[in-house]
Short mmCIF file of C-alpha atoms in Angstrom, two decimals:
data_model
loop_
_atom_site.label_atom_id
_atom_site.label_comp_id
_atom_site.label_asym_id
_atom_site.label_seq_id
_atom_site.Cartn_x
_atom_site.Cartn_y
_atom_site.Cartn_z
CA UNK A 1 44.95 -5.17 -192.72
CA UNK A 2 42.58 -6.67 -190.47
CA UNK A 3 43.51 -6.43 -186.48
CA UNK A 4 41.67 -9.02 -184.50
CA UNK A 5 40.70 -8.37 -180.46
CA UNK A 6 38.06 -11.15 -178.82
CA UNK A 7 37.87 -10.97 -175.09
CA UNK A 8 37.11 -9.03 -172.23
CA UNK A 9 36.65 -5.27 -173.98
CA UNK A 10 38.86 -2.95 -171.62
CA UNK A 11 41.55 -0.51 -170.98
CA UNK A 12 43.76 -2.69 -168.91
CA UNK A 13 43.45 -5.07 -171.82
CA UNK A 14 44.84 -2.79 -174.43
CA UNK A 15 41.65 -1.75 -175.80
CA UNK A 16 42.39 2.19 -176.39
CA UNK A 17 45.84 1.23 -176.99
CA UNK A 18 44.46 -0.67 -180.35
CA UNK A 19 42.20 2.08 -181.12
CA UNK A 20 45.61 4.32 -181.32
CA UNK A 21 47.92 1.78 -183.23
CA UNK A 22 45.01 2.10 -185.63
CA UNK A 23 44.67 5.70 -186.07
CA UNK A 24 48.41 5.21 -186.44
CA UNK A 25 48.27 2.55 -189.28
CA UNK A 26 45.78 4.87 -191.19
CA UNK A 27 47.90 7.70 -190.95
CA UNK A 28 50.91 5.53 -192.50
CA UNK A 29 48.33 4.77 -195.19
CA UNK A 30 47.71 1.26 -194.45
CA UNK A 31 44.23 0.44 -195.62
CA UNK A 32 43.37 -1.10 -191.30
CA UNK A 33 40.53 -1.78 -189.53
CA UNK A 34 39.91 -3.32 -185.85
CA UNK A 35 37.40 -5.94 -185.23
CA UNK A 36 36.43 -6.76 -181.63
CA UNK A 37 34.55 -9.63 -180.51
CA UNK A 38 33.48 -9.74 -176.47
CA UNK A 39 31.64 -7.84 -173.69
CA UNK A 40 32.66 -4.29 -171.74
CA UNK A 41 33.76 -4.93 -168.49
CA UNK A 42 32.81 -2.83 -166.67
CA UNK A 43 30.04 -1.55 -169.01
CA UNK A 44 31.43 2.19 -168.34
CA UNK A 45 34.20 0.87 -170.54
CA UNK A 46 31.68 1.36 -173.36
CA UNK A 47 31.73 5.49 -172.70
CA UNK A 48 35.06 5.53 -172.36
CA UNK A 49 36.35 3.81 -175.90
CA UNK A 50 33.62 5.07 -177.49
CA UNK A 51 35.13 9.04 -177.09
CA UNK A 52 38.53 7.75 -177.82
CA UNK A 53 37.48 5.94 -180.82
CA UNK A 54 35.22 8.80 -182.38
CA UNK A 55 37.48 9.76 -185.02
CA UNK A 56 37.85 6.40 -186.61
CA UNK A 57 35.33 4.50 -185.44
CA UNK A 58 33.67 3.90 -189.37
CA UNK A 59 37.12 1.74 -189.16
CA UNK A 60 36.10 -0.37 -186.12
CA UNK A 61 34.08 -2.90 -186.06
CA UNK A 62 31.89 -4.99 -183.04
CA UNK A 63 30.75 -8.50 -183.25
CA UNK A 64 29.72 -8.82 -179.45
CA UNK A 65 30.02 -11.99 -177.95
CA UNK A 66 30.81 -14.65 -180.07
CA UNK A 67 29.67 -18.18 -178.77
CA UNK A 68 33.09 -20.54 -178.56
CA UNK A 69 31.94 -22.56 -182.24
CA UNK A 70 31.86 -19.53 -183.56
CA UNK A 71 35.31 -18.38 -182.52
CA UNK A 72 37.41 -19.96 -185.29
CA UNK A 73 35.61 -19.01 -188.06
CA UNK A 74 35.37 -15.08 -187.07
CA UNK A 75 39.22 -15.49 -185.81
CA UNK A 76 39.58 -16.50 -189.44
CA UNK A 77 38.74 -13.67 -191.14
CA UNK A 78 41.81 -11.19 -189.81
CA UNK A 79 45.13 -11.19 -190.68
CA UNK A 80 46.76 -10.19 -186.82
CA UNK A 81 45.27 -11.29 -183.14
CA UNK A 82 46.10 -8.45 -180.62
CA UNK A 83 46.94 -9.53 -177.10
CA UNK A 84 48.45 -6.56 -175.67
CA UNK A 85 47.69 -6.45 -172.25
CA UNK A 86 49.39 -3.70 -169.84
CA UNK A 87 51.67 -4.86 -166.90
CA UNK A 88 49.98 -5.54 -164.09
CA UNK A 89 50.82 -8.78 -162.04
CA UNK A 90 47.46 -11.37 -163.04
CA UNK A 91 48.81 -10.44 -167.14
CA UNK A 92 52.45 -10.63 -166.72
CA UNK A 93 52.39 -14.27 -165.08
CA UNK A 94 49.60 -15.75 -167.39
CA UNK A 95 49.36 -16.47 -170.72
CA UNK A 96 45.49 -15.55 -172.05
CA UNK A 97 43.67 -18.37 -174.04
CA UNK A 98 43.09 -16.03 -176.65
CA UNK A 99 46.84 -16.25 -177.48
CA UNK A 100 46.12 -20.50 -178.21
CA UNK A 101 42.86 -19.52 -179.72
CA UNK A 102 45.14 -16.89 -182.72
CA UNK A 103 47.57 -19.79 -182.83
CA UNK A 104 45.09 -22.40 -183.18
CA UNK A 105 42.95 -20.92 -186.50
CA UNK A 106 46.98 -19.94 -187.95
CA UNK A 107 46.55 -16.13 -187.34
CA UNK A 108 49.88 -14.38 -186.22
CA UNK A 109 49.94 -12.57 -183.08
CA UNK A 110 51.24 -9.27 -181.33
CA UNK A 111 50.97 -10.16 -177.99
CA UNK A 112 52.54 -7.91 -174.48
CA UNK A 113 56.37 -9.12 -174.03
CA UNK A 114 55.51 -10.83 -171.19
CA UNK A 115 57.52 -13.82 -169.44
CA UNK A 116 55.02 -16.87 -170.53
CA UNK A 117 54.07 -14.91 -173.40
CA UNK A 118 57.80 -14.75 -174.62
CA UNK A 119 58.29 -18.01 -173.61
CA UNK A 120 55.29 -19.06 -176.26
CA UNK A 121 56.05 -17.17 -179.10
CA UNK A 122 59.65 -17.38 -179.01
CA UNK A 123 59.44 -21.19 -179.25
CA UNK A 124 56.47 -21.37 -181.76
CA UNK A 125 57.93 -18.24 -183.62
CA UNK A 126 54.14 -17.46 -184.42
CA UNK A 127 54.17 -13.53 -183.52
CA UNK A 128 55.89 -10.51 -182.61
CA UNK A 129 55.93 -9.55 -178.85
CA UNK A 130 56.08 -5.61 -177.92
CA UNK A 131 56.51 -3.99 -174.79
CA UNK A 132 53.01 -2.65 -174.30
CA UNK A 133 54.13 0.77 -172.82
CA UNK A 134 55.61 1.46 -176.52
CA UNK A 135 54.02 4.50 -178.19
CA UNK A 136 50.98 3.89 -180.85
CA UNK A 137 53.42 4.81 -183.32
CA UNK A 138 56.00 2.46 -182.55
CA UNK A 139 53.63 -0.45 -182.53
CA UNK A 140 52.02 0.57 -185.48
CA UNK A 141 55.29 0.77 -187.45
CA UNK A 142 56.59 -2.49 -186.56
CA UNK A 143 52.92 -3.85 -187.64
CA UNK A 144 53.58 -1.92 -191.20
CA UNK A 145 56.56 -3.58 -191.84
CA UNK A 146 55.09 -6.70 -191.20
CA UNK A 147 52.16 -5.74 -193.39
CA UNK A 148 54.75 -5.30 -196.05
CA UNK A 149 55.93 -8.61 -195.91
CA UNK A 150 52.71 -10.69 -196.01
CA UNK A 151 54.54 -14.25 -196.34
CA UNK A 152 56.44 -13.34 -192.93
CA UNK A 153 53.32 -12.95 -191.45
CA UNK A 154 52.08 -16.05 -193.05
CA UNK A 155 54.44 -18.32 -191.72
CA UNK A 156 54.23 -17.33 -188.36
CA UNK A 157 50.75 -18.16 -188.28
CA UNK A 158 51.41 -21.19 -189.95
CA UNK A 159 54.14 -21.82 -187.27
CA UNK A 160 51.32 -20.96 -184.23
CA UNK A 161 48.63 -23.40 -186.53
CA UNK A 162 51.79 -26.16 -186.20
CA UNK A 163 53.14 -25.36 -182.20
CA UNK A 164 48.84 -25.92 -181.45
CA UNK A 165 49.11 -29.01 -182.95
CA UNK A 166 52.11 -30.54 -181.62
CA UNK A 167 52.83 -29.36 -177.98
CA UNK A 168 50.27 -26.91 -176.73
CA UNK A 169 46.93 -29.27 -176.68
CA UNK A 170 44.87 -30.93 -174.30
CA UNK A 171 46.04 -34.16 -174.86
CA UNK A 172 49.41 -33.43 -175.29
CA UNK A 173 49.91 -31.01 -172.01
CA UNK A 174 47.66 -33.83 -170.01
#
């Protein structure tokens, strides 16, 4: 089970909160790893995850940045695209790009159970939302049983491949 992050690489962006669904996965005995594509910000992030992360990091993996012609064909290679941001007021109102950018290569998503975020998935049916203040465990479990049931998981990223397509485009929204 590959998880997918690309973007900003920080706590307020869920970063140590993936590291612990992880650990979490692995101790369920789901055969996991994390990928993340992007930049620290601020580089003291760096420190920070990389003490959290110690005791799994041979299960974590870094790209860096990933130029934008790039993106699809990395996003390609995982199997869920991670999106959960915590609560404060610039993530609750927005919806990130990387949210189009999972939908538009057909990868599910877990994304924060945000208003615009809800709004997106519920309509596209492409992902699972979670309340980001859920424990590691919690997450993790509702990931397993997902995991368990590949062609659910399947068709929702068909369904986000399909919602890109039809309604959430350039030309389209313009």
């Amino acid at each position: 089970l590959t998880l997918l992050y690309a973007g900003r690489l920080s706590q307020d962006r869920g970063l140590l909160l993936y590291v612990d669904i992880l650990a979490e996965l692995l101790k369920l005995g789901i055969p996991a790893c994390l990928r993340l594509a992007g930049v620290f910000t601020p580089a003291s992030e760096a420190d920070r995850f990389n003490k959290h992360a110690e005791p799994i990091k041979e299960f974590i993996k870094f790209a860096g940045w990933i130029n934008f012609e790039n993106m699809p064909a990395w996003l390609s290679q995982g199997d869920l695209g991670l999106a959960l941001f915590k609560p404060e007021a610039r993530y609750v109102a927005a919806v990130p790009v990387k949210l189009f950018e999972y939908m538009a290569v057909g990868l599910p998503v877990l994304a924060s159970s945000f208003p615009a975020n809800s709004k997106i998935i519920e309509e596209s049916h492409c992902g699972l939302l979670i309340d980001p203040a859920s424990s590691p465990l919690a997450i993790a479990s509702t990931i397993a049983a997902w995991w368990r049931y590949p062609d659910q998981a399947r068709v929702a990223g068909e369904r986000g491949r399909q919602a890109i397509l039809e309604r959430y485009n350039f030309e389209r929204l313009a």
